[in-house]
Short mmCIF file of C-alpha atoms in Angstrom, two decimals:
data_model
loop_
_atom_site.label_atom_id
_atom_site.label_comp_id
_atom_site.label_asym_id
_atom_site.label_seq_id
_atom_site.Cartn_x
_atom_site.Cartn_y
_atom_site.Cartn_z
CA UNK A 1 -6.82 34.52 -3.81
CA UNK A 2 -8.12 31.97 -1.44
CA UNK A 3 -8.02 32.51 2.35
CA UNK A 4 -5.53 30.29 4.46
CA UNK A 5 -7.22 27.99 6.92
CA UNK A 6 -7.76 29.33 10.30
CA UNK A 7 -6.15 27.51 13.50
CA UNK A 8 -6.90 28.59 16.56
CA UNK A 9 -3.73 28.90 18.90
CA UNK A 10 -2.03 31.11 22.12
CA UNK A 11 1.08 32.70 21.12
CA UNK A 12 3.38 31.78 23.60
CA UNK A 13 2.71 27.89 24.39
CA UNK A 14 2.16 27.81 20.37
CA UNK A 15 5.36 29.08 19.31
CA UNK A 16 7.28 27.16 21.68
CA UNK A 17 5.63 24.03 20.97
CA UNK A 18 6.68 24.81 17.12
CA UNK A 19 9.94 25.49 17.93
CA UNK A 20 10.01 22.09 19.92
CA UNK A 21 8.44 20.12 16.86
CA UNK A 22 10.98 21.44 14.88
CA UNK A 23 13.85 20.80 16.41
CA UNK A 24 12.57 17.61 17.18
CA UNK A 25 11.51 16.56 13.54
CA UNK A 26 14.87 18.08 12.45
CA UNK A 27 16.82 15.62 14.83
CA UNK A 28 14.37 12.48 13.75
CA UNK A 29 15.46 13.22 10.25
CA UNK A 30 19.04 13.50 10.64
CA UNK A 31 18.72 10.08 12.74
CA UNK A 32 16.46 8.26 10.29
CA UNK A 33 18.62 9.35 7.34
CA UNK A 34 19.56 5.85 6.06
CA UNK A 35 15.95 5.12 6.10
CA UNK A 36 13.99 8.60 5.10
CA UNK A 37 16.76 9.08 2.29
CA UNK A 38 15.77 6.48 -0.22
CA UNK A 39 12.11 6.97 0.15
CA UNK A 40 12.17 10.54 -0.49
CA UNK A 41 13.87 10.04 -3.90
CA UNK A 42 11.53 7.25 -4.36
CA UNK A 43 8.64 9.80 -4.02
CA UNK A 44 10.95 12.06 -6.04
CA UNK A 45 10.63 9.60 -8.87
CA UNK A 46 7.22 8.52 -8.52
CA UNK A 47 6.36 12.53 -9.13
CA UNK A 48 8.60 12.41 -11.78
CA UNK A 49 6.91 9.15 -13.64
CA UNK A 50 3.62 11.07 -13.46
CA UNK A 51 4.78 13.93 -14.99
CA UNK A 52 6.25 11.86 -18.13
CA UNK A 53 3.33 9.75 -17.94
CA UNK A 54 1.25 12.92 -18.72
CA UNK A 55 3.32 14.01 -21.26
CA UNK A 56 3.44 10.72 -23.21
CA UNK A 57 -0.02 10.82 -23.43
CA UNK A 58 -0.43 14.47 -24.60
CA UNK A 59 2.46 14.44 -27.05
CA UNK A 60 2.73 10.23 -27.81
CA UNK A 61 0.25 8.14 -30.09
CA UNK A 62 0.85 5.51 -27.36
CA UNK A 63 -2.46 4.38 -25.49
CA UNK A 64 -3.02 5.96 -22.54
CA UNK A 65 -3.37 2.52 -20.43
CA UNK A 66 0.56 1.73 -21.78
CA UNK A 67 1.75 5.48 -21.11
CA UNK A 68 2.23 4.46 -17.36
CA UNK A 69 4.29 1.63 -18.02
CA UNK A 70 5.97 3.17 -20.66
CA UNK A 71 7.16 6.26 -17.86
CA UNK A 72 8.11 3.82 -15.33
CA UNK A 73 10.60 2.23 -17.61
CA UNK A 74 11.65 5.40 -18.67
CA UNK A 75 12.65 7.03 -15.45
CA UNK A 76 13.88 3.80 -13.88
CA UNK A 77 16.01 2.95 -16.70
CA UNK A 78 17.57 6.67 -16.28
CA UNK A 79 17.93 6.71 -13.02
CA UNK A 80 19.89 3.02 -13.25
CA UNK A 81 21.94 4.11 -16.01
CA UNK A 82 22.91 7.43 -14.19
CA UNK A 83 24.03 5.57 -10.76
CA UNK A 84 25.47 3.33 -13.46
CA UNK A 85 27.87 6.18 -15.29
CA UNK A 86 28.62 7.90 -12.18
CA UNK A 87 29.89 4.91 -10.44
CA UNK A 88 31.80 3.26 -13.55
CA UNK A 89 33.18 6.69 -14.71
CA UNK A 90 34.46 7.60 -11.05
CA UNK A 91 35.91 4.28 -10.60
CA UNK A 92 37.86 3.87 -14.19
CA UNK A 93 38.46 7.57 -14.28
CA UNK A 94 42.42 7.34 -13.26
CA UNK A 95 42.56 3.82 -14.29
CA UNK A 96 42.24 4.47 -18.38
CA UNK A 97 44.88 4.01 -21.00
CA UNK A 98 45.57 7.77 -21.50
CA UNK A 99 48.31 8.33 -19.57
CA UNK A 100 46.64 11.11 -17.77
CA UNK A 101 46.90 9.86 -14.30
CA UNK A 102 50.35 8.89 -14.72
CA UNK A 103 50.88 12.48 -15.31
CA UNK A 104 48.96 13.89 -12.51
CA UNK A 105 51.68 14.62 -9.99
CA UNK A 106 54.57 15.83 -12.56
CA UNK A 107 51.97 18.01 -13.83
CA UNK A 108 51.12 19.15 -10.16
CA UNK A 109 54.73 19.94 -9.74
CA UNK A 110 55.09 22.08 -12.73
CA UNK A 111 51.95 24.09 -11.83
CA UNK A 112 53.28 24.76 -8.78
CA UNK A 113 56.57 25.58 -9.79
CA UNK A 114 55.04 28.13 -12.46
CA UNK A 115 52.92 29.79 -9.59
CA UNK A 116 55.41 29.79 -7.03
CA UNK A 117 57.52 31.67 -9.72
CA UNK A 118 54.88 34.31 -10.56
CA UNK A 119 54.11 35.23 -7.16
CA UNK A 120 57.67 35.20 -6.46
CA UNK A 121 58.29 32.03 -3.94
CA UNK A 122 61.79 30.06 -4.30
CA UNK A 123 60.96 27.28 -2.72
CA UNK A 124 57.44 25.42 -4.61
CA UNK A 125 55.93 22.75 -2.60
CA UNK A 126 55.80 19.36 -4.43
CA UNK A 127 52.72 16.89 -4.54
CA UNK A 128 54.44 15.19 -1.73
CA UNK A 129 54.49 18.04 0.34
CA UNK A 130 50.53 18.81 -0.50
CA UNK A 131 49.94 15.39 0.78
CA UNK A 132 52.12 14.61 3.30
CA UNK A 133 49.35 15.41 6.20
CA UNK A 134 46.60 14.18 4.02
CA UNK A 135 45.32 9.88 5.19
CA UNK A 136 45.29 9.20 1.37
CA UNK A 137 44.27 5.24 2.51
CA UNK A 138 41.41 6.65 4.67
CA UNK A 139 40.21 8.95 2.15
CA UNK A 140 40.11 6.39 -0.52
CA UNK A 141 38.61 4.02 1.71
CA UNK A 142 36.17 6.69 2.75
CA UNK A 143 35.65 6.97 -1.20
CA UNK A 144 34.62 3.65 -1.87
CA UNK A 145 32.40 3.06 1.25
CA UNK A 146 30.65 6.13 -0.67
CA UNK A 147 30.66 4.91 -3.76
CA UNK A 148 29.22 1.31 -2.40
CA UNK A 149 26.91 3.43 -0.11
CA UNK A 150 25.47 5.28 -3.86
CA UNK A 151 24.86 1.60 -5.19
CA UNK A 152 22.91 0.37 -2.14
CA UNK A 153 20.84 3.43 -1.78
CA UNK A 154 20.07 3.14 -5.44
CA UNK A 155 18.91 -0.57 -4.62
CA UNK A 156 16.67 0.84 -1.55
CA UNK A 157 15.20 3.33 -3.75
CA UNK A 158 14.09 1.09 -6.54
CA UNK A 159 12.09 -1.50 -3.49
CA UNK A 160 10.60 2.03 -1.87
CA UNK A 161 9.35 3.00 -5.28
CA UNK A 162 7.73 -0.46 -5.92
CA UNK A 163 5.75 -0.35 -3.27
CA UNK A 164 4.86 3.05 -3.53
CA UNK A 165 3.63 2.21 -6.98
CA UNK A 166 1.56 -0.43 -5.27
CA UNK A 167 -0.06 1.54 -2.69
CA UNK A 168 -1.45 3.86 -5.87
CA UNK A 169 -4.73 1.71 -5.60
CA UNK A 170 -5.40 2.40 -2.05
CA UNK A 171 -4.89 6.26 -2.29
CA UNK A 172 -7.98 7.03 -3.70
CA UNK A 173 -10.02 5.45 -0.91
CA UNK A 174 -7.79 7.16 1.51
CA UNK A 175 -8.14 10.31 0.04
CA UNK A 176 -12.09 10.31 0.82
CA UNK A 177 -11.60 8.72 4.24
CA UNK A 178 -9.54 11.36 5.43
CA UNK A 179 -11.26 14.09 3.68
CA UNK A 180 -14.95 12.94 3.31
CA UNK A 181 -16.53 16.31 2.48
CA UNK A 182 -16.13 17.77 -0.86
CA UNK A 183 -14.63 21.52 0.38
CA UNK A 184 -11.45 20.02 2.28
CA UNK A 185 -10.68 17.17 0.05
CA UNK A 186 -11.05 19.72 -2.73
CA UNK A 187 -8.33 22.15 -1.14
CA UNK A 188 -5.70 18.89 -0.29
CA UNK A 189 -6.01 17.94 -4.11
CA UNK A 190 -5.41 21.88 -4.89
CA UNK A 191 -2.18 21.81 -2.42
CA UNK A 192 -1.26 18.55 -3.93
CA UNK A 193 -1.27 20.36 -7.41
CA UNK A 194 0.99 23.30 -6.43
CA UNK A 195 3.21 20.98 -5.06
CA UNK A 196 3.43 18.65 -7.70
CA UNK A 197 3.36 21.68 -10.39
CA UNK A 198 6.37 23.40 -8.44
CA UNK A 199 8.38 20.03 -8.33
CA UNK A 200 7.44 19.10 -12.41
CA UNK A 201 8.56 22.81 -13.38
CA UNK A 202 11.62 22.65 -11.46
CA UNK A 203 12.49 19.51 -13.15
CA UNK A 204 11.77 20.93 -16.26
CA UNK A 205 13.51 23.93 -16.46
CA UNK A 206 16.64 21.91 -14.76
CA UNK A 207 16.75 19.44 -17.65
CA UNK A 208 15.90 21.76 -20.27
CA UNK A 209 18.64 24.34 -19.13
CA UNK A 210 20.93 21.51 -18.49
CA UNK A 211 20.48 19.85 -22.18
CA UNK A 212 21.52 23.51 -23.40
CA UNK A 213 24.62 23.75 -21.15
CA UNK A 214 25.78 20.36 -21.81
CA UNK A 215 25.71 20.38 -25.28
CA UNK A 216 27.45 23.74 -25.42
CA UNK A 217 30.13 22.41 -22.75
CA UNK A 218 30.71 19.23 -24.92
CA UNK A 219 31.46 21.14 -27.96
CA UNK A 220 33.93 23.42 -25.61
CA UNK A 221 35.59 20.23 -24.27
CA UNK A 222 35.98 18.55 -27.89
CA UNK A 223 36.86 21.33 -29.71
CA UNK A 224 40.24 21.58 -26.82
CA UNK A 225 40.58 17.91 -26.91
CA UNK A 226 39.60 17.44 -23.23
CA UNK A 227 39.61 13.79 -22.46
CA UNK A 228 36.50 11.62 -21.39
CA UNK A 229 34.31 14.86 -22.44
CA UNK A 230 31.35 12.60 -22.45
CA UNK A 231 31.56 12.00 -19.00
CA UNK A 232 32.19 15.33 -17.99
CA UNK A 233 29.09 16.44 -19.95
CA UNK A 234 26.99 13.98 -17.95
CA UNK A 235 28.58 15.18 -14.83
CA UNK A 236 27.44 18.35 -15.78
CA UNK A 237 23.97 17.81 -16.37
CA UNK A 238 23.35 15.65 -13.26
CA UNK A 239 25.56 18.33 -10.80
CA UNK A 240 23.03 20.89 -12.57
CA UNK A 241 20.28 19.64 -10.32
CA UNK A 242 22.24 20.73 -7.18
CA UNK A 243 21.44 24.56 -6.73
CA UNK A 244 24.42 26.18 -6.23
CA UNK A 245 26.99 24.01 -6.08
CA UNK A 246 26.12 22.39 -9.47
CA UNK A 247 27.28 25.53 -11.10
CA UNK A 248 30.83 25.47 -9.36
CA UNK A 249 31.19 22.49 -10.29
CA UNK A 250 29.98 22.46 -13.74
CA UNK A 251 32.44 25.34 -14.34
CA UNK A 252 35.20 24.50 -12.46
CA UNK A 253 35.82 20.67 -12.49
CA UNK A 254 36.64 20.15 -16.43
CA UNK A 255 39.09 23.37 -16.54
CA UNK A 256 41.12 21.56 -13.55
CA UNK A 257 41.58 18.48 -15.15
CA UNK A 258 42.34 19.88 -18.21
CA UNK A 259 45.29 21.36 -16.33
CA UNK A 260 46.23 18.22 -15.40
CA UNK A 261 45.71 16.86 -18.85
CA UNK A 262 47.57 19.32 -20.73
CA UNK A 263 51.01 21.35 -20.82
CA UNK A 264 49.91 24.65 -21.96
CA UNK A 265 47.35 26.71 -19.72
CA UNK A 266 45.71 27.79 -22.67
CA UNK A 267 42.91 24.85 -23.26
CA UNK A 268 42.20 25.26 -19.17
CA UNK A 269 41.65 28.96 -19.39
CA UNK A 270 39.54 28.47 -22.48
CA UNK A 271 37.21 25.80 -20.80
CA UNK A 272 37.22 28.03 -17.85
CA UNK A 273 35.97 31.28 -19.68
CA UNK A 274 33.49 29.50 -21.86
CA UNK A 275 32.12 27.40 -19.31
CA UNK A 276 31.46 30.43 -16.88
CA UNK A 277 30.05 32.63 -19.79
CA UNK A 278 27.73 30.08 -20.85
CA UNK A 279 26.58 29.13 -16.97
CA UNK A 280 26.10 32.81 -16.64
CA UNK A 281 23.79 33.28 -19.42
CA UNK A 282 21.82 30.59 -19.24
CA UNK A 283 21.50 31.31 -15.47
CA UNK A 284 20.73 35.04 -15.61
CA UNK A 285 18.56 35.06 -19.12
CA UNK A 286 17.03 31.85 -20.03
CA UNK A 287 16.14 30.10 -16.59
CA UNK A 288 14.27 33.27 -15.07
CA UNK A 289 12.23 32.93 -18.39
CA UNK A 290 11.63 29.56 -17.90
CA UNK A 291 10.82 29.30 -14.29
CA UNK A 292 8.03 31.82 -14.42
CA UNK A 293 5.55 30.92 -11.30
CA UNK A 294 6.61 27.34 -10.53
CA UNK A 295 9.87 28.70 -8.59
CA UNK A 296 8.25 31.13 -6.64
CA UNK A 297 10.99 31.09 -3.83
CA UNK A 298 13.49 33.31 -2.75
CA UNK A 299 16.95 32.85 -3.59
CA UNK A 300 18.58 32.86 0.16
CA UNK A 301 15.78 30.17 0.54
CA UNK A 302 17.38 28.18 -1.76
CA UNK A 303 21.01 28.64 -0.44
CA UNK A 304 19.51 28.00 3.09
CA UNK A 305 17.60 24.59 2.14
CA UNK A 306 20.96 23.28 0.21
CA UNK A 307 22.88 23.64 3.31
CA UNK A 308 20.19 22.22 5.44
CA UNK A 309 19.44 19.27 3.69
CA UNK A 310 22.44 18.72 2.61
CA UNK A 311 23.73 18.63 6.62
CA UNK A 312 21.12 16.45 7.05
CA UNK A 313 21.05 13.85 3.83
CA UNK A 314 24.31 14.60 2.31
CA UNK A 315 24.05 14.59 -1.29
CA UNK A 316 20.68 13.25 -1.62
CA UNK A 317 19.53 16.17 0.20
CA UNK A 318 21.28 18.56 -1.94
CA UNK A 319 19.56 17.50 -5.06
CA UNK A 320 16.30 17.04 -3.28
CA UNK A 321 16.51 20.28 -1.35
CA UNK A 322 14.88 22.85 -3.86
CA UNK A 323 11.57 20.52 -4.46
CA UNK A 324 11.64 19.91 -0.71
CA UNK A 325 11.28 23.76 0.18
CA UNK A 326 8.87 24.13 -2.78
CA UNK A 327 6.52 21.66 -0.71
CA UNK A 328 7.17 23.24 2.20
CA UNK A 329 5.85 26.27 1.09
CA UNK A 330 2.74 24.96 -0.73
CA UNK A 331 1.75 23.49 2.73
CA UNK A 332 2.62 26.02 4.98
CA UNK A 333 0.82 28.58 3.13
CA UNK A 334 -2.06 26.66 3.76
CA UNK A 335 -2.46 27.23 7.57
CA UNK A 336 -2.98 30.92 8.92
CA UNK A 337 -0.55 30.44 11.81
CA UNK A 338 2.16 29.33 9.39
CA UNK A 339 1.68 31.47 6.57
CA UNK A 340 4.00 34.03 7.10
CA UNK A 341 6.47 31.61 7.06
CA UNK A 342 5.52 30.53 3.45
CA UNK A 343 5.68 34.61 2.77
CA UNK A 344 9.10 34.70 3.81
CA UNK A 345 9.65 31.41 2.08
CA UNK A 346 8.58 33.16 -1.35
CA UNK A 347 9.97 35.08 -3.77
CA UNK A 348 7.46 38.27 -4.07
CA UNK A 349 5.49 37.57 -0.65
CA UNK A 350 2.68 35.71 -2.42
CA UNK A 351 3.29 32.05 -1.63
CA UNK A 352 0.61 31.40 -3.82
CA UNK A 353 1.40 31.36 -8.04
CA UNK A 354 -0.22 33.92 -9.88
CA UNK A 355 -2.07 31.80 -12.16
CA UNK A 356 -3.08 29.83 -9.12
CA UNK A 357 -4.73 33.25 -7.97
CA UNK A 358 -6.47 34.13 -11.11
CA UNK A 359 -8.06 31.00 -11.52
CA UNK A 360 -9.67 31.43 -7.83
CA UNK A 361 -10.46 34.80 -8.95
CA UNK A 362 -12.69 33.27 -11.45
CA UNK A 363 -14.23 30.71 -9.73
CA UNK A 364 -16.74 33.02 -8.62
CA UNK A 365 -19.63 30.44 -8.70
CA UNK A 366 -19.13 26.71 -9.26
CA UNK A 367 -19.92 25.35 -12.55
CA UNK A 368 -21.45 22.13 -13.32
CA UNK A 369 -17.81 20.67 -14.20
CA UNK A 370 -17.32 21.34 -10.39
CA UNK A 371 -20.39 20.38 -9.13
CA UNK A 372 -20.12 16.95 -10.75
CA UNK A 373 -16.50 16.42 -10.12
CA UNK A 374 -13.65 18.28 -11.54
CA UNK A 375 -11.43 16.72 -13.96
CA UNK A 376 -8.56 16.47 -11.29
CA UNK A 377 -11.04 14.62 -8.70
CA UNK A 378 -11.81 12.31 -11.16
CA UNK A 379 -8.61 11.33 -12.24
CA UNK A 380 -6.85 11.00 -8.66
CA UNK A 381 -9.95 9.70 -7.08
CA UNK A 382 -11.44 7.82 -9.68
CA UNK A 383 -15.08 7.18 -10.29
CA UNK A 384 -15.47 5.76 -6.87
CA UNK A 385 -15.73 9.04 -5.10
CA UNK A 386 -19.25 9.34 -2.86
CA UNK A 387 -21.47 12.17 -3.91
CA UNK A 388 -20.97 14.77 -1.12
CA UNK A 389 -23.67 17.15 -0.27
#
């Protein structure tokens, strides 16, 4: 394992400066959330595009020069289609001809009477009583603004993504300018590799396990006759990228809708038990085996990151909370003064992935490939890297 970079500091003054800097950075992230949220999503999509591009190069006969364009089209279309499905499905959810919308009020009243009779309450509350103190018009107005904000945010994400892709041409020269010497530049690239590997590993695990959950969930929902099963399947897949809360929404939202749709409680009970069992098995058996060293991060850190970024950036922050925590751990581990924070963030006390450490141990002597420039260096910096002593 390589040693972290040594940074000289005096303890009291340095700790005070770090604390002030953290508070100031948090305030700036909150105040500038309208600008930084779409930028962060654009960076997230660019990492996805790079991962899809390399997957296309390895597993398809598409020429490498067209792999980038194919990856860009796939990711952008997937992002826009996801936004459209969520907005359109949410807008037309209670306006279809299924009759479910019209039966919500009477069905909730019936559920209230049944529950009250079960617990011995003689005067059960009705739906009107439940929403008497709620500003329904204000809530609907707020929801409409949030839907409009999602569409506007998607537009700005695409704008940022276009500029980020256009700026890639100058990234090579910037790297050489920031790190003229080969050693520091190689360290910076190794940090980038860990960040990218952690984010891509997180995306891969969540996508594969989400597809597994969606396949079984769709079968369950179709088996009980739940309406809008395809919409709920897509919602389950999307919220699966939100730690903790995603599983709660996936396991409870379809059964709650089944309570309203069906007169019997059995379909909702079957869905609830089936989805909870599915989520438990995937979360405790499948995901830990797939994650490996890509997400070497403490579970409590995942929860705290979810709360922190959700508070700062809302739903977008919840989606990005785990990748941002992985990035922070990889960067903090590079400096001696902040490595203790990375140790606390890691799952096993070792912020460097195990496979990375093994590679470092094996590199006792520079090979001819490393002397001439590694494949990673050539791929990111291109052939215009000046020879270094």
